[in-house]
Amino acid sequence: MFREILIVLFFVPLLLTAQQKTNQKCKDVKRGAEQLPCKITNRYSIDIIPDKETAVKYADMLISNRELLSADKAKPYLVNLINDNKIWQVIIKSYNCRSCKIYININKNTGEILNFYKVED
């Protein structure tokens, strides 16, 4: 009898907490700067940034304000659609550093900046 009570008191809550942790596939709280979020928001019926030209204009504004680079000197950018055509990835070659690249990941639907980071190769 005492054994069954111990099993119920200790192992059942342990099993329940272990089961809850397996349901959490996404860990956006501790994601790195270069990792995309697990859930990409799709809020509007029309994309805010529908084409490459709009993504380039948006990236020009971002790098001129944040990285203090001249947009004309940093062009041409490499612009790709990633993650099932939901995210614009803009890769900018930094002219201040020989082997530096700036990556900007932008949500195509909402215009949200998902990542903005620099990589030195």
mmCIF file of N, CA and C in Angstrom:
data_model
loop_
_atom_site.group_PDB
_atom_site.id
_atom_site.type_symbol
_atom_site.label_atom_id
_atom_site.label_comp_id
_atom_site.label_asym_id
_atom_site.label_seq_id
_atom_site.Cartn_x
_atom_site.Cartn_y
_atom_site.Cartn_z
ATOM 1 N N MET A 1 0.818 -1.186 0.000
ATOM 2 C CA MET A 1 0.000 0.000 0.000
ATOM 3 C C MET A 1 0.870 1.262 0.000
ATOM 4 N N PHE A 2 1.875 1.258 0.859
ATOM 5 C CA PHE A 2 2.773 2.402 0.944
ATOM 6 C C PHE A 2 3.511 2.612 -0.376
ATOM 7 N N ARG A 3 3.826 1.536 -1.024
ATOM 8 C CA ARG A 3 4.538 1.586 -2.301
ATOM 9 C C ARG A 3 3.693 2.243 -3.398
ATOM 10 N N GLU A 4 2.416 1.928 -3.452
ATOM 11 C CA GLU A 4 1.529 2.517 -4.442
ATOM 12 C C GLU A 4 1.348 4.013 -4.215
ATOM 13 N N ILE A 5 1.315 4.423 -2.968
ATOM 14 C CA ILE A 5 1.177 5.850 -2.650
ATOM 15 C C ILE A 5 2.429 6.597 -3.096
ATOM 16 N N LEU A 6 3.601 6.025 -2.852
ATOM 17 C CA LEU A 6 4.839 6.657 -3.301
ATOM 18 C C LEU A 6 4.893 6.785 -4.826
ATOM 19 N N ILE A 7 4.453 5.770 -5.498
ATOM 20 C CA ILE A 7 4.442 5.810 -6.967
ATOM 21 C C ILE A 7 3.530 6.928 -7.455
ATOM 22 N N VAL A 8 2.362 7.037 -6.865
ATOM 23 C CA VAL A 8 1.408 8.065 -7.287
ATOM 24 C C VAL A 8 1.949 9.454 -6.970
ATOM 25 N N LEU A 9 2.536 9.635 -5.796
ATOM 26 C CA LEU A 9 2.998 10.960 -5.384
ATOM 27 C C LEU A 9 4.231 11.444 -6.147
ATOM 28 N N PHE A 10 5.121 10.553 -6.524
ATOM 29 C CA PHE A 10 6.370 10.981 -7.130
ATOM 30 C C PHE A 10 6.448 10.756 -8.636
ATOM 31 N N PHE A 11 6.003 9.636 -9.106
ATOM 32 C CA PHE A 11 6.210 9.312 -10.515
ATOM 33 C C PHE A 11 5.145 9.886 -11.444
ATOM 34 N N VAL A 12 3.940 10.020 -10.994
ATOM 35 C CA VAL A 12 2.889 10.570 -11.854
ATOM 36 C C VAL A 12 3.178 12.040 -12.186
ATOM 37 N N PRO A 13 3.509 12.905 -11.203
ATOM 38 C CA PRO A 13 3.863 14.280 -11.582
ATOM 39 C C PRO A 13 5.127 14.354 -12.461
ATOM 40 N N LEU A 14 6.058 13.459 -12.216
ATOM 41 C CA LEU A 14 7.256 13.419 -13.044
ATOM 42 C C LEU A 14 6.919 13.072 -14.486
ATOM 43 N N LEU A 15 6.054 12.108 -14.681
ATOM 44 C CA LEU A 15 5.627 11.736 -16.029
ATOM 45 C C LEU A 15 4.845 12.857 -16.704
ATOM 46 N N LEU A 16 4.029 13.565 -15.945
ATOM 47 C CA LEU A 16 3.254 14.660 -16.525
ATOM 48 C C LEU A 16 4.146 15.810 -16.979
ATOM 49 N N THR A 17 5.144 16.154 -16.182
ATOM 50 C CA THR A 17 6.053 17.235 -16.592
ATOM 51 C C THR A 17 6.923 16.810 -17.762
ATOM 52 N N ALA A 18 7.334 15.562 -17.807
ATOM 53 C CA ALA A 18 8.120 15.087 -18.940
ATOM 54 C C ALA A 18 7.293 15.102 -20.217
ATOM 55 N N GLN A 19 6.031 14.811 -20.111
ATOM 56 C CA GLN A 19 5.152 14.816 -21.269
ATOM 57 C C GLN A 19 4.923 16.230 -21.780
ATOM 58 N N GLN A 20 4.863 17.213 -20.915
ATOM 59 C CA GLN A 20 4.684 18.603 -21.332
ATOM 60 C C GLN A 20 5.913 19.117 -22.065
ATOM 61 N N LYS A 21 7.085 18.717 -21.657
ATOM 62 C CA LYS A 21 8.312 19.188 -22.303
ATOM 63 C C LYS A 21 8.480 18.616 -23.700
ATOM 64 N N THR A 22 7.960 17.439 -23.960
ATOM 65 C CA THR A 22 8.069 16.889 -25.308
ATOM 66 C C THR A 22 7.140 17.599 -26.278
ATOM 67 N N ASN A 23 6.080 18.214 -25.779
ATOM 68 C CA ASN A 23 5.173 18.951 -26.641
ATOM 69 C C ASN A 23 5.776 20.283 -27.080
ATOM 70 N N GLN A 24 6.760 20.802 -26.369
ATOM 71 C CA GLN A 24 7.386 22.068 -26.716
ATOM 72 C C GLN A 24 8.504 21.818 -27.720
ATOM 73 N N LYS A 25 8.195 21.943 -28.995
ATOM 74 C CA LYS A 25 9.190 21.725 -30.034
ATOM 75 C C LYS A 25 10.010 22.977 -30.289
ATOM 76 N N CYS A 26 9.431 24.101 -30.053
ATOM 77 C CA CYS A 26 10.043 25.371 -30.400
ATOM 78 C C CYS A 26 10.609 26.056 -29.163
ATOM 79 N N LYS A 27 11.818 26.556 -29.274
ATOM 80 C CA LYS A 27 12.443 27.281 -28.174
ATOM 81 C C LYS A 27 12.895 28.646 -28.683
ATOM 82 N N ASP A 28 11.948 29.542 -28.900
ATOM 83 C CA ASP A 28 12.265 30.879 -29.398
ATOM 84 C C ASP A 28 12.907 31.760 -28.337
ATOM 85 N N VAL A 29 12.760 31.399 -27.081
ATOM 86 C CA VAL A 29 13.296 32.228 -26.014
ATOM 87 C C VAL A 29 14.819 32.256 -26.059
ATOM 88 N N LYS A 30 15.447 31.123 -26.326
ATOM 89 C CA LYS A 30 16.903 31.046 -26.302
ATOM 90 C C LYS A 30 17.493 30.811 -27.683
ATOM 91 N N ARG A 31 16.887 31.377 -28.720
ATOM 92 C CA ARG A 31 17.421 31.170 -30.062
ATOM 93 C C ARG A 31 18.569 32.122 -30.315
ATOM 94 N N GLY A 32 19.482 31.681 -31.143
ATOM 95 C CA GLY A 32 20.636 32.495 -31.478
ATOM 96 C C GLY A 32 20.277 33.609 -32.437
ATOM 97 N N ALA A 33 21.221 34.502 -32.659
ATOM 98 C CA ALA A 33 20.984 35.647 -33.542
ATOM 99 C C ALA A 33 20.765 35.214 -34.979
ATOM 100 N N GLU A 34 21.383 34.113 -35.386
ATOM 101 C CA GLU A 34 21.278 33.671 -36.771
ATOM 102 C C GLU A 34 20.160 32.659 -36.999
ATOM 103 N N GLN A 35 19.449 32.268 -35.968
ATOM 104 C CA GLN A 35 18.377 31.284 -36.106
ATOM 105 C C GLN A 35 17.041 31.975 -36.335
ATOM 106 N N LEU A 36 16.249 31.397 -37.221
ATOM 107 C CA LEU A 36 14.924 31.926 -37.478
ATOM 108 C C LEU A 36 13.964 31.496 -36.384
ATOM 109 N N PRO A 37 12.927 32.276 -36.120
ATOM 110 C CA PRO A 37 11.936 31.842 -35.135
ATOM 111 C C PRO A 37 11.193 30.608 -35.627
ATOM 112 N N CYS A 38 10.661 29.858 -34.688
ATOM 113 C CA CYS A 38 9.960 28.621 -35.035
ATOM 114 C C CYS A 38 8.650 28.898 -35.761
ATOM 115 N N LYS A 39 7.944 29.919 -35.337
ATOM 116 C CA LYS A 39 6.660 30.229 -35.956
ATOM 117 C C LYS A 39 6.781 31.563 -36.684
ATOM 118 N N ILE A 40 6.494 31.536 -37.980
ATOM 119 C CA ILE A 40 6.521 32.743 -38.799
ATOM 120 C C ILE A 40 5.094 33.284 -38.870
ATOM 121 N N THR A 41 4.913 34.542 -38.486
ATOM 122 C CA THR A 41 3.599 35.149 -38.445
ATOM 123 C C THR A 41 3.104 35.457 -39.855
ATOM 124 N N ASN A 42 1.876 35.067 -40.136
ATOM 125 C CA ASN A 42 1.222 35.375 -41.399
ATOM 126 C C ASN A 42 -0.083 36.075 -41.053
ATOM 127 N N ARG A 43 -0.047 37.409 -40.988
ATOM 128 C CA ARG A 43 -1.153 38.175 -40.442
ATOM 129 C C ARG A 43 -2.071 38.764 -41.516
ATOM 130 N N TYR A 44 -1.518 39.172 -42.645
ATOM 131 C CA TYR A 44 -2.293 39.899 -43.645
ATOM 132 C C TYR A 44 -2.506 39.044 -44.887
ATOM 133 N N SER A 45 -3.538 39.393 -45.655
ATOM 134 C CA SER A 45 -3.810 38.646 -46.879
ATOM 135 C C SER A 45 -2.888 39.068 -48.017
ATOM 136 N N ILE A 46 -2.366 40.292 -47.961
ATOM 137 C CA ILE A 46 -1.416 40.793 -48.962
ATOM 138 C C ILE A 46 -0.083 41.011 -48.271
ATOM 139 N N ASP A 47 1.000 40.607 -48.936
ATOM 140 C CA ASP A 47 2.337 40.766 -48.351
ATOM 141 C C ASP A 47 2.730 42.239 -48.295
ATOM 142 N N ILE A 48 3.349 42.638 -47.201
ATOM 143 C CA ILE A 48 3.829 44.005 -47.036
ATOM 144 C C ILE A 48 5.061 44.244 -47.912
ATOM 145 N N ILE A 49 5.930 43.240 -48.014
ATOM 146 C CA ILE A 49 7.124 43.331 -48.851
ATOM 147 C C ILE A 49 6.988 42.271 -49.950
ATOM 148 N N PRO A 50 6.328 42.616 -51.057
ATOM 149 C CA PRO A 50 5.988 41.604 -52.052
ATOM 150 C C PRO A 50 7.112 41.217 -53.006
ATOM 151 N N ASP A 51 8.081 42.118 -53.252
ATOM 152 C CA ASP A 51 9.087 41.827 -54.271
ATOM 153 C C ASP A 51 10.484 42.217 -53.806
ATOM 154 N N LYS A 52 11.485 41.885 -54.649
ATOM 155 C CA LYS A 52 12.889 42.139 -54.303
ATOM 156 C C LYS A 52 13.190 43.626 -54.169
ATOM 157 N N GLU A 53 12.597 44.436 -55.020
ATOM 158 C CA GLU A 53 12.888 45.873 -54.990
ATOM 159 C C GLU A 53 12.471 46.500 -53.658
ATOM 160 N N THR A 54 11.327 46.093 -53.150
ATOM 161 C CA THR A 54 10.871 46.600 -51.855
ATOM 162 C C THR A 54 11.778 46.109 -50.734
ATOM 163 N N ALA A 55 12.220 44.855 -50.824
ATOM 164 C CA ALA A 55 13.136 44.318 -49.810
ATOM 165 C C ALA A 55 14.472 45.063 -49.833
ATOM 166 N N VAL A 56 14.953 45.428 -51.025
ATOM 167 C CA VAL A 56 16.212 46.173 -51.139
ATOM 168 C C VAL A 56 16.054 47.576 -50.548
ATOM 169 N N LYS A 57 14.941 48.245 -50.816
ATOM 170 C CA LYS A 57 14.708 49.580 -50.250
ATOM 171 C C LYS A 57 14.637 49.522 -48.726
ATOM 172 N N TYR A 58 13.995 48.491 -48.220
ATOM 173 C CA TYR A 58 13.886 48.300 -46.768
ATOM 174 C C TYR A 58 15.266 48.049 -46.160
ATOM 175 N N ALA A 59 16.073 47.231 -46.834
ATOM 176 C CA ALA A 59 17.429 46.944 -46.347
ATOM 177 C C ALA A 59 18.307 48.189 -46.417
ATOM 178 N N ASP A 60 18.144 49.027 -47.453
ATOM 179 C CA ASP A 60 18.889 50.288 -47.537
ATOM 180 C C ASP A 60 18.631 51.153 -46.317
ATOM 181 N N MET A 61 17.380 51.267 -45.967
ATOM 182 C CA MET A 61 17.003 52.082 -44.818
ATOM 183 C C MET A 61 17.598 51.504 -43.525
ATOM 184 N N LEU A 62 17.579 50.191 -43.401
ATOM 185 C CA LEU A 62 18.090 49.556 -42.183
ATOM 186 C C LEU A 62 19.595 49.716 -42.031
ATOM 187 N N ILE A 63 20.349 49.461 -43.097
ATOM 188 C CA ILE A 63 21.805 49.527 -42.939
ATOM 189 C C ILE A 63 22.300 50.960 -42.813
ATOM 190 N N SER A 64 21.602 51.903 -43.420
ATOM 191 C CA SER A 64 22.046 53.290 -43.274
ATOM 192 C C SER A 64 21.807 53.795 -41.856
ATOM 193 N N ASN A 65 20.775 53.291 -41.187
ATOM 194 C CA ASN A 65 20.486 53.719 -39.819
ATOM 195 C C ASN A 65 21.255 52.928 -38.768
ATOM 196 N N ARG A 66 21.429 51.631 -38.985
ATOM 197 C CA ARG A 66 22.033 50.789 -37.945
ATOM 198 C C ARG A 66 23.529 50.610 -38.105
ATOM 199 N N GLU A 67 23.977 50.309 -39.287
ATOM 200 C CA GLU A 67 25.387 49.994 -39.500
ATOM 201 C C GLU A 67 26.193 51.194 -39.978
ATOM 202 N N LEU A 68 25.520 52.300 -40.249
ATOM 203 C CA LEU A 68 26.148 53.528 -40.728
ATOM 204 C C LEU A 68 26.973 53.284 -41.985
ATOM 205 N N LEU A 69 26.413 52.494 -42.884
ATOM 206 C CA LEU A 69 27.025 52.237 -44.181
ATOM 207 C C LEU A 69 26.276 53.023 -45.243
ATOM 208 N N SER A 70 26.960 53.372 -46.302
ATOM 209 C CA SER A 70 26.307 53.988 -47.437
ATOM 210 C C SER A 70 25.675 52.888 -48.279
ATOM 211 N N ALA A 71 24.401 53.024 -48.566
ATOM 212 C CA ALA A 71 23.686 51.990 -49.318
ATOM 213 C C ALA A 71 24.222 51.873 -50.744
ATOM 214 N N ASP A 72 24.657 52.987 -51.324
ATOM 215 C CA ASP A 72 25.168 52.947 -52.704
ATOM 216 C C ASP A 72 26.500 52.200 -52.797
ATOM 217 N N LYS A 73 27.341 52.327 -51.781
ATOM 218 C CA LYS A 73 28.635 51.625 -51.797
ATOM 219 C C LYS A 73 28.487 50.134 -51.518
ATOM 220 N N ALA A 74 27.475 49.758 -50.752
ATOM 221 C CA ALA A 74 27.308 48.356 -50.352
ATOM 222 C C ALA A 74 26.594 47.511 -51.412
ATOM 223 N N LYS A 75 25.993 48.143 -52.405
ATOM 224 C CA LYS A 75 25.264 47.384 -53.435
ATOM 225 C C LYS A 75 26.228 46.704 -54.371
ATOM 226 N N PRO A 76 25.877 45.620 -55.009
ATOM 227 C CA PRO A 76 24.587 44.930 -55.093
ATOM 228 C C PRO A 76 24.393 43.980 -53.915
ATOM 229 N N TYR A 77 23.148 43.820 -53.538
ATOM 230 C CA TYR A 77 22.781 42.898 -52.474
ATOM 231 C C TYR A 77 22.396 41.564 -53.089
ATOM 232 N N LEU A 78 22.521 40.527 -52.277
ATOM 233 C CA LEU A 78 22.028 39.209 -52.667
ATOM 234 C C LEU A 78 20.708 39.002 -51.928
ATOM 235 N N VAL A 79 19.619 38.899 -52.678
ATOM 236 C CA VAL A 79 18.287 38.796 -52.081
ATOM 237 C C VAL A 79 17.677 37.452 -52.474
ATOM 238 N N ASN A 80 17.267 36.672 -51.477
ATOM 239 C CA ASN A 80 16.670 35.352 -51.689
ATOM 240 C C ASN A 80 15.400 35.209 -50.875
ATOM 241 N N LEU A 81 14.508 34.369 -51.347
ATOM 242 C CA LEU A 81 13.357 33.956 -50.551
ATOM 243 C C LEU A 81 13.697 32.630 -49.882
ATOM 244 N N ILE A 82 13.506 32.549 -48.572
ATOM 245 C CA ILE A 82 13.801 31.314 -47.840
ATOM 246 C C ILE A 82 12.566 30.912 -47.031
ATOM 247 N N ASN A 83 12.625 29.731 -46.458
ATOM 248 C CA ASN A 83 11.590 29.198 -45.571
ATOM 249 C C ASN A 83 10.216 29.192 -46.240
ATOM 250 N N ASP A 84 10.111 28.427 -47.317
ATOM 251 C CA ASP A 84 8.854 28.276 -48.072
ATOM 252 C C ASP A 84 8.317 29.613 -48.585
ATOM 253 N N ASN A 85 9.204 30.456 -49.067
ATOM 254 C CA ASN A 85 8.864 31.765 -49.641
ATOM 255 C C ASN A 85 8.141 32.676 -48.658
ATOM 256 N N LYS A 86 8.520 32.608 -47.373
ATOM 257 C CA LYS A 86 7.912 33.449 -46.350
ATOM 258 C C LYS A 86 8.854 34.546 -45.867
ATOM 259 N N ILE A 87 10.157 34.380 -46.125
ATOM 260 C CA ILE A 87 11.144 35.293 -45.563
ATOM 261 C C ILE A 87 12.086 35.769 -46.657
ATOM 262 N N TRP A 88 12.303 37.083 -46.698
ATOM 263 C CA TRP A 88 13.329 37.648 -47.567
ATOM 264 C C TRP A 88 14.649 37.640 -46.807
ATOM 265 N N GLN A 89 15.672 37.060 -47.400
ATOM 266 C CA GLN A 89 17.007 37.090 -46.808
ATOM 267 C C GLN A 89 17.856 38.008 -47.678
ATOM 268 N N VAL A 90 18.333 39.099 -47.078
ATOM 269 C CA VAL A 90 19.164 40.072 -47.774
ATOM 270 C C VAL A 90 20.574 39.930 -47.224
ATOM 271 N N ILE A 91 21.530 39.664 -48.117
ATOM 272 C CA ILE A 91 22.934 39.527 -47.720
ATOM 273 C C ILE A 91 23.694 40.718 -48.301
ATOM 274 N N ILE A 92 24.364 41.455 -47.426
ATOM 275 C CA ILE A 92 25.057 42.679 -47.809
ATOM 276 C C ILE A 92 26.539 42.508 -47.523
ATOM 277 N N LYS A 93 27.362 42.763 -48.506
ATOM 278 C CA LYS A 93 28.816 42.719 -48.322
ATOM 279 C C LYS A 93 29.246 44.050 -47.731
ATOM 280 N N SER A 94 29.813 44.011 -46.545
ATOM 281 C CA SER A 94 30.245 45.222 -45.864
ATOM 282 C C SER A 94 31.557 45.695 -46.464
ATOM 283 N N TYR A 95 31.616 46.951 -46.864
ATOM 284 C CA TYR A 95 32.854 47.483 -47.439
ATOM 285 C C TYR A 95 33.826 47.956 -46.371
ATOM 286 N N ASN A 96 33.401 48.029 -45.115
ATOM 287 C CA ASN A 96 34.306 48.407 -44.021
ATOM 288 C C ASN A 96 35.200 47.249 -43.589
ATOM 289 N N CYS A 97 34.780 46.038 -43.876
ATOM 290 C CA CYS A 97 35.503 44.841 -43.469
ATOM 291 C C CYS A 97 35.651 43.955 -44.697
ATOM 292 N N ARG A 98 36.812 43.391 -44.884
ATOM 293 C CA ARG A 98 37.081 42.620 -46.102
ATOM 294 C C ARG A 98 36.201 41.378 -46.222
ATOM 295 N N SER A 99 36.025 40.642 -45.151
ATOM 296 C CA SER A 99 35.277 39.381 -45.235
ATOM 297 C C SER A 99 34.021 39.388 -44.363
ATOM 298 N N CYS A 100 33.398 40.546 -44.209
ATOM 299 C CA CYS A 100 32.184 40.646 -43.396
ATOM 300 C C CYS A 100 30.952 40.674 -44.289
ATOM 301 N N LYS A 101 29.920 40.011 -43.819
ATOM 302 C CA LYS A 101 28.628 40.048 -44.484
ATOM 303 C C LYS A 101 27.567 40.354 -43.436
ATOM 304 N N ILE A 102 26.597 41.148 -43.834
ATOM 305 C CA ILE A 102 25.475 41.486 -42.969
ATOM 306 C C ILE A 102 24.257 40.733 -43.496
ATOM 307 N N TYR A 103 23.595 40.011 -42.615
ATOM 308 C CA TYR A 103 22.408 39.247 -42.977
ATOM 309 C C TYR A 103 21.186 39.919 -42.341
ATOM 310 N N ILE A 104 20.171 40.115 -43.176
ATOM 311 C CA ILE A 104 18.901 40.654 -42.697
ATOM 312 C C ILE A 104 17.807 39.708 -43.168
ATOM 313 N N ASN A 105 17.048 39.159 -42.242
ATOM 314 C CA ASN A 105 15.912 38.295 -42.568
ATOM 315 C C ASN A 105 14.634 39.052 -42.238
ATOM 316 N N ILE A 106 13.777 39.209 -43.238
ATOM 317 C CA ILE A 106 12.574 40.027 -43.113
ATOM 318 C C ILE A 106 11.360 39.164 -43.433
ATOM 319 N N ASN A 107 10.361 39.228 -42.560
ATOM 320 C CA ASN A 107 9.106 38.524 -42.808
ATOM 321 C C ASN A 107 8.409 39.187 -43.993
ATOM 322 N N LYS A 108 8.107 38.402 -45.000
ATOM 323 C CA LYS A 108 7.515 38.911 -46.234
ATOM 324 C C LYS A 108 6.103 39.451 -46.000
ATOM 325 N N ASN A 109 5.362 38.831 -45.118
ATOM 326 C CA ASN A 109 3.964 39.200 -44.911
ATOM 327 C C ASN A 109 3.801 40.420 -44.016
ATOM 328 N N THR A 110 4.573 40.510 -42.941
ATOM 329 C CA THR A 110 4.381 41.594 -41.966
ATOM 330 C C THR A 110 5.441 42.683 -42.034
ATOM 331 N N GLY A 111 6.579 42.420 -42.681
ATOM 332 C CA GLY A 111 7.658 43.399 -42.709
ATOM 333 C C GLY A 111 8.506 43.388 -41.441
ATOM 334 N N GLU A 112 8.289 42.426 -40.590
ATOM 335 C CA GLU A 112 9.029 42.320 -39.328
ATOM 336 C C GLU A 112 10.467 41.882 -39.598
ATOM 337 N N ILE A 113 11.414 42.500 -38.920
ATOM 338 C CA ILE A 113 12.819 42.106 -39.033
ATOM 339 C C ILE A 113 13.043 40.943 -38.079
ATOM 340 N N LEU A 114 13.312 39.767 -38.630
ATOM 341 C CA LEU A 114 13.485 38.574 -37.814
ATOM 342 C C LEU A 114 14.916 38.452 -37.309
ATOM 343 N N ASN A 115 15.885 38.758 -38.160
ATOM 344 C CA ASN A 115 17.293 38.712 -37.783
ATOM 345 C C ASN A 115 18.034 39.863 -38.442
ATOM 346 N N PHE A 116 19.026 40.362 -37.741
ATOM 347 C CA PHE A 116 19.931 41.378 -38.276
ATOM 348 C C PHE A 116 21.268 41.101 -37.607
ATOM 349 N N TYR A 117 22.196 40.485 -38.349
ATOM 350 C CA TYR A 117 23.466 40.106 -37.729
ATOM 351 C C TYR A 117 24.585 40.179 -38.743
ATOM 352 N N LYS A 118 25.803 40.280 -38.216
ATOM 353 C CA LYS A 118 27.004 40.363 -39.028
ATOM 354 C C LYS A 118 27.848 39.121 -38.826
ATOM 355 N N VAL A 119 28.389 38.589 -39.920
ATOM 356 C CA VAL A 119 29.230 37.398 -39.869
ATOM 357 C C VAL A 119 30.576 37.752 -40.484
ATOM 358 N N GLU A 120 31.640 37.384 -39.796
ATOM 359 C CA GLU A 120 32.983 37.578 -40.328
ATOM 360 C C GLU A 120 33.523 36.225 -40.749
ATOM 361 N N ASP A 121 33.770 36.064 -42.040
ATOM 362 C CA ASP A 121 34.269 34.790 -42.569
ATOM 363 C C ASP A 121 35.769 34.672 -42.413
#
